[in-house]
PDB file of C-alpha atoms in Angstrom:
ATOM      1  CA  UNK A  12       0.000   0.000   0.000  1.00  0.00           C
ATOM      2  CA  UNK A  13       1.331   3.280  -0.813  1.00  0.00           C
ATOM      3  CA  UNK A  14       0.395   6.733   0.889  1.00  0.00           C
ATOM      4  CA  UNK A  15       0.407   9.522  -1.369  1.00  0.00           C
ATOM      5  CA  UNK A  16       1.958  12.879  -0.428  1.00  0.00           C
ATOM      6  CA  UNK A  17      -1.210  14.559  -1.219  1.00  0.00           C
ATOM      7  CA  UNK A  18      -2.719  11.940   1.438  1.00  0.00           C
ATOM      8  CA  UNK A  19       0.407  12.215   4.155  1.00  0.00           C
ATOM      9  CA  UNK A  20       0.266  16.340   3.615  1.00  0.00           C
ATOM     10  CA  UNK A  21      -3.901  16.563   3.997  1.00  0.00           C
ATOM     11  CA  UNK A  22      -3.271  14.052   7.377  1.00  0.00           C
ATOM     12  CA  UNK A  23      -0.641  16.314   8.537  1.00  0.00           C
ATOM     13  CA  UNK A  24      -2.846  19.759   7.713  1.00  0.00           C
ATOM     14  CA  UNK A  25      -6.087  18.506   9.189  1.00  0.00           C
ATOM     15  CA  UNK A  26      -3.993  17.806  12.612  1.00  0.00           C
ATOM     16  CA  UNK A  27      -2.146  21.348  12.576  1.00  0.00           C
ATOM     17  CA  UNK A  28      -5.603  22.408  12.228  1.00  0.00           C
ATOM     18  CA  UNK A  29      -6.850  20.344  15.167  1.00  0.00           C
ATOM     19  CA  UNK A  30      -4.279  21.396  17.149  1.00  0.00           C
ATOM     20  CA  UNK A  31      -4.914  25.212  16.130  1.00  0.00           C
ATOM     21  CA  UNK A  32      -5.762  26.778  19.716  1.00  0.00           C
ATOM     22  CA  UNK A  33      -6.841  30.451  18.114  1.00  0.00           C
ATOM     23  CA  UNK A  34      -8.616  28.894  14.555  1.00  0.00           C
ATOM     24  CA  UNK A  35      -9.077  30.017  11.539  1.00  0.00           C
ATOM     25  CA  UNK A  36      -5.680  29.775  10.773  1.00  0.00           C
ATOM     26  CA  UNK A  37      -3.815  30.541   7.728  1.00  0.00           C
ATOM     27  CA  UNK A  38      -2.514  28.564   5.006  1.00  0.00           C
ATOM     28  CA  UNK A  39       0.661  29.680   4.941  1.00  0.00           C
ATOM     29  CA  UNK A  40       1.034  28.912   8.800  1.00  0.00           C
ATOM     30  CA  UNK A  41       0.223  25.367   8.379  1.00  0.00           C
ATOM     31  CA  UNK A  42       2.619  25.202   5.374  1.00  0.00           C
ATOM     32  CA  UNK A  43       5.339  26.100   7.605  1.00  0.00           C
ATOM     33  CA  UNK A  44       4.192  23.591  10.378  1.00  0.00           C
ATOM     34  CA  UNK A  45       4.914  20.945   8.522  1.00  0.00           C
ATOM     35  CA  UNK A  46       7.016  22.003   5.627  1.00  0.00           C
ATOM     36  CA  UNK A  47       4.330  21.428   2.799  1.00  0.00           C
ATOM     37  CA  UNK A  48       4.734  23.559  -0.273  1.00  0.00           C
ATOM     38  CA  UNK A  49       2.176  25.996  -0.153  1.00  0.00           C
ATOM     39  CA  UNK A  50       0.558  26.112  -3.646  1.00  0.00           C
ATOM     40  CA  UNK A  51       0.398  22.212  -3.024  1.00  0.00           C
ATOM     41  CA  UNK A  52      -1.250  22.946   0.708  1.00  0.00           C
ATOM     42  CA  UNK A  53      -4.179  25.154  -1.191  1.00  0.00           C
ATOM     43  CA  UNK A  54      -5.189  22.394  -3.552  1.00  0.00           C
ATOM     44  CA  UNK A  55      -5.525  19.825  -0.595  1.00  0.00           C
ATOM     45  CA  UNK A  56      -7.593  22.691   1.442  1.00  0.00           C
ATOM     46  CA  UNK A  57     -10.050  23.105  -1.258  1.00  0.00           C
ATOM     47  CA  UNK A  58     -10.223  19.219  -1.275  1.00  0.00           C
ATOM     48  CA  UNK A  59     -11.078  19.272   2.440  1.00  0.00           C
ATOM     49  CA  UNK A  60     -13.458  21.574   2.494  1.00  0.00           C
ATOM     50  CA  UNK A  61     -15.190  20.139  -0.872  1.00  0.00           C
ATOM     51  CA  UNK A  62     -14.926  16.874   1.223  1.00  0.00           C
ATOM     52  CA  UNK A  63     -16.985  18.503   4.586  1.00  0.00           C
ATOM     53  CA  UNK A  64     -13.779  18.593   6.655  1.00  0.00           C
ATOM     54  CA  UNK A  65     -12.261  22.200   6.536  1.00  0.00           C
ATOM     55  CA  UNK A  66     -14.180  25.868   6.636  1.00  0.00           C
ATOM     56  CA  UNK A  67     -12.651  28.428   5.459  1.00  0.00           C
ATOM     57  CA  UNK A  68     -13.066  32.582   6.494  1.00  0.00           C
ATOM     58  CA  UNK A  69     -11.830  35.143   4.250  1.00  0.00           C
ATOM     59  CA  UNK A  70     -10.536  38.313   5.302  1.00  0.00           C
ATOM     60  CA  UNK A  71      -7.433  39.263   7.284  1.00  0.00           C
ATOM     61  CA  UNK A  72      -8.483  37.516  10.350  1.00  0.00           C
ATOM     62  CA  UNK A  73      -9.564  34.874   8.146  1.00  0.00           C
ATOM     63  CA  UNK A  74      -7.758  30.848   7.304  1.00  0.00           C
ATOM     64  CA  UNK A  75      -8.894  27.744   7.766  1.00  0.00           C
ATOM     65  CA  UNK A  76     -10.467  25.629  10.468  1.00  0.00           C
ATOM     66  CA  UNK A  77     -11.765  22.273  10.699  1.00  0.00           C
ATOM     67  CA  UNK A  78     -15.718  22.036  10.109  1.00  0.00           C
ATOM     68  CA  UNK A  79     -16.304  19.096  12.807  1.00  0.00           C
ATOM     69  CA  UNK A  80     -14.242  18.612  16.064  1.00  0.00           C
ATOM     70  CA  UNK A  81     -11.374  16.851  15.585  1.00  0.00           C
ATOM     71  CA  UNK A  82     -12.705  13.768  17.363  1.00  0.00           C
ATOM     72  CA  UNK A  83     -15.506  13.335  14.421  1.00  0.00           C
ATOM     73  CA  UNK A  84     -12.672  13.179  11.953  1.00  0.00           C
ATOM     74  CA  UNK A  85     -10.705  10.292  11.398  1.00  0.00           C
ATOM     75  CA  UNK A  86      -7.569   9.492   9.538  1.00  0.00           C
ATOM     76  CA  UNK A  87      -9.771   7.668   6.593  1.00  0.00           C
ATOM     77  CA  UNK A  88     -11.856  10.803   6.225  1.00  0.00           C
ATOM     78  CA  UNK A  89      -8.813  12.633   5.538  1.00  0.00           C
ATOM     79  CA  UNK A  90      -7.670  10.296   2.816  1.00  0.00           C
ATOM     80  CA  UNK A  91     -10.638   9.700   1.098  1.00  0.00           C
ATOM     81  CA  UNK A  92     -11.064  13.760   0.971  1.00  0.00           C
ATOM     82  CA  UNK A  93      -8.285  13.720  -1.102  1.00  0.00           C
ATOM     83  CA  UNK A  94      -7.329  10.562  -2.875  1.00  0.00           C
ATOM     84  CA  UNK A  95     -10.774   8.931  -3.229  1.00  0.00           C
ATOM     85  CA  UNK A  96     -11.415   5.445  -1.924  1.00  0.00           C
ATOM     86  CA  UNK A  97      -9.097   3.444   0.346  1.00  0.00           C
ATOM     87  CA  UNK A  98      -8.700   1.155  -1.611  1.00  0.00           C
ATOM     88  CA  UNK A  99      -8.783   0.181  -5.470  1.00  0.00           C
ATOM     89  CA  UNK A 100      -7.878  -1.731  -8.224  1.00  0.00           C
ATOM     90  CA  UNK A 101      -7.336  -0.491 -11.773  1.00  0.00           C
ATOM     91  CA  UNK A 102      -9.434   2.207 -10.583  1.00  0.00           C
ATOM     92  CA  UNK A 103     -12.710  -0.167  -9.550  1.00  0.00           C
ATOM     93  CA  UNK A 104     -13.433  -1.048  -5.848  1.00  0.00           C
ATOM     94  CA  UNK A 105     -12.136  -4.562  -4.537  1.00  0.00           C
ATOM     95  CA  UNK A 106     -15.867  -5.841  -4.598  1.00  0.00           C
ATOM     96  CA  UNK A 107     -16.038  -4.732  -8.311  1.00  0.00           C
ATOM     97  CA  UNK A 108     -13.218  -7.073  -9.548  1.00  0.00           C
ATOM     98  CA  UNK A 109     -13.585 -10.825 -11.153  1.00  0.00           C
ATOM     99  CA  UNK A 110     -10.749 -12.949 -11.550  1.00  0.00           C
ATOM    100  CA  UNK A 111     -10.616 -16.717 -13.137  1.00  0.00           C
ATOM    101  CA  UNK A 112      -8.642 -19.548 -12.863  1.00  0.00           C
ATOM    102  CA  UNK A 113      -5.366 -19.399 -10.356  1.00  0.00           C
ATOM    103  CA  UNK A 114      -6.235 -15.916  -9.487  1.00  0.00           C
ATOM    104  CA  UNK A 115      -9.820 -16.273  -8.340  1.00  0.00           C
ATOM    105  CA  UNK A 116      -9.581 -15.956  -5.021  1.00  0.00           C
ATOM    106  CA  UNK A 117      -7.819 -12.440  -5.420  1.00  0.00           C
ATOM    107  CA  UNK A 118     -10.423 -10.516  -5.134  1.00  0.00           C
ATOM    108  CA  UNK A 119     -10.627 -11.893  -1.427  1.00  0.00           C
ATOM    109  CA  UNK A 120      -7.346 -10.856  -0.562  1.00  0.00           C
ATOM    110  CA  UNK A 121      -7.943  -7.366  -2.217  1.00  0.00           C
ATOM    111  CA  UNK A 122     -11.229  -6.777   0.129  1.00  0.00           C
ATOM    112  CA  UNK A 123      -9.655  -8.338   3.185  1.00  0.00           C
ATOM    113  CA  UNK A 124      -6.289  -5.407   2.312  1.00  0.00           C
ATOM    114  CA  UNK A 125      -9.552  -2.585   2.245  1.00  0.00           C
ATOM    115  CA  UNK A 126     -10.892  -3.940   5.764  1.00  0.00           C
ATOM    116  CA  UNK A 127      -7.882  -4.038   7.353  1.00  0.00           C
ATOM    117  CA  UNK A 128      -6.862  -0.709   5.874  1.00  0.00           C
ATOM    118  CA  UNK A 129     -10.176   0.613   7.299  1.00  0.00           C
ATOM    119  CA  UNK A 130      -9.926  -0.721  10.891  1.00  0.00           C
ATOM    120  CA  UNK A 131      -6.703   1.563  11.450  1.00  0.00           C
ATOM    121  CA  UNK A 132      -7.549   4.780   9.732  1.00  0.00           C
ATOM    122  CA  UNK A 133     -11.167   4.793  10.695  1.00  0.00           C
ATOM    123  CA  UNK A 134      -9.932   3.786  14.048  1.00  0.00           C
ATOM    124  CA  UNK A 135      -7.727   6.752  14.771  1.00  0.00           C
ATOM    125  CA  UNK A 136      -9.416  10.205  14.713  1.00  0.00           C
ATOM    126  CA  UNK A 137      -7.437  13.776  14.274  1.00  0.00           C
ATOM    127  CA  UNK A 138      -8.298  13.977  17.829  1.00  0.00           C
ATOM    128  CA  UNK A 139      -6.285  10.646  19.006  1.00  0.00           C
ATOM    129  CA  UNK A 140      -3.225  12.039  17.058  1.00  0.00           C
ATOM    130  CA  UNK A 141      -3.015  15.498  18.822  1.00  0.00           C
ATOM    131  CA  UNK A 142      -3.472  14.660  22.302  1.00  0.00           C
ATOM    132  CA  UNK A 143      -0.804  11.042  21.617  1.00  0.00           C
ATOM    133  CA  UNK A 144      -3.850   8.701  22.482  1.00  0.00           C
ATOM    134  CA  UNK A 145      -3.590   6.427  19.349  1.00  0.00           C
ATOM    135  CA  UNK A 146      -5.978   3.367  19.917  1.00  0.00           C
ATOM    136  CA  UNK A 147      -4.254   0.110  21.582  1.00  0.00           C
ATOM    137  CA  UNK A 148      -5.653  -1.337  18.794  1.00  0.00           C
ATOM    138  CA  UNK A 149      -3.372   0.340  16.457  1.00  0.00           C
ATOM    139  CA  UNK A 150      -0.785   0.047  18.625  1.00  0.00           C
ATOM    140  CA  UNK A 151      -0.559  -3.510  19.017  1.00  0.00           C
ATOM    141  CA  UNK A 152      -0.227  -3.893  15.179  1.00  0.00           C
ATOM    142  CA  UNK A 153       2.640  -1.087  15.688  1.00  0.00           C
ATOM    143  CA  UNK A 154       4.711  -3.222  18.511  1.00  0.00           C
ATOM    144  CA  UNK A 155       4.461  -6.127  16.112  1.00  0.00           C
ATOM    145  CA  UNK A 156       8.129  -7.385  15.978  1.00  0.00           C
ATOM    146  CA  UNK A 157       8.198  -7.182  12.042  1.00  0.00           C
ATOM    147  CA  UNK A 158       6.403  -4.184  11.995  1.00  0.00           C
ATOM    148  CA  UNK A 159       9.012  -2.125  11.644  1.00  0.00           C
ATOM    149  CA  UNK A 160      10.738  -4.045   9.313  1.00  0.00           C
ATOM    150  CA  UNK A 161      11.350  -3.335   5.832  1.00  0.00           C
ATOM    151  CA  UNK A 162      10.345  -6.485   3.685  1.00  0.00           C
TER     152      UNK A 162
END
């Protein structure tokens, strides 16, 4: 599974945002936070709000803010704001594939990849993240020995 950068920079904006004590903030603020190329930043803003996750407030007092509180938002939220569903193939959900022969059990593997993908980023919220309360759930599959590992 790969994590875009427009995914891992949205993630990473949303929490600056849930972590904002004075919102709105500005852009250019959270750009800074976390070293995300501002141009790039906007786009995945007006993905976030299109997506019901961000507000925005014009004005010199004005920036963005998130439109629920950050324990209503979880990491999967953020994703699919941006980069669509969690998880597809050649563009089609898992469910929506059909293979034959050697490879038709596939499709099960594909699914189970979307459920488990689903029970850690729908499991954390923005709120977990700020205040360094990630789910023991998540946290288990973390302290895995090979978790760390690169295979």
């Amino acid at each position: 599974m790969r994590i875009s950068a427009k995914a891992d920079y949205a993630v990473r904006a949303a929490l600056e945002l849930a972590a904002a004590e004075d919102p709105p903030i500005k852009a250019e603020r959270v750009a800074d936070a976390q070293g995300i190329p501002l141009k790039f930043l906007e786009n995945i803003l007006v993905d976030l709000r299109q997506g019901g996750l961000v507000t925005s407030q014009r004005g010199p007092s004005g920036g963005y803010r998130l439109d629920r509180p950050p324990d209503a938002i979880t990491v999967a939220d953020v994703v699919r704001a941006v980069d669509g569903p969690l998880a597809s193939i050649h563009g089609d959900r898992p469910e929506a594939t059909e293979y034959r022969g050697a490879a038709q059990e596939l499709q099960t593997v594909w699914v189970a990849l979307r459920a488990s993908m689903r029970f850690v980023l729908e499991g954390v919220t923005l709120a977990d993240l700020v205040e360094r309360q990630v789910p023991a759930e998540v946290l288990s599959l973390a302290r895995e020995p090979d978790a760390w590992m690169r295979r």
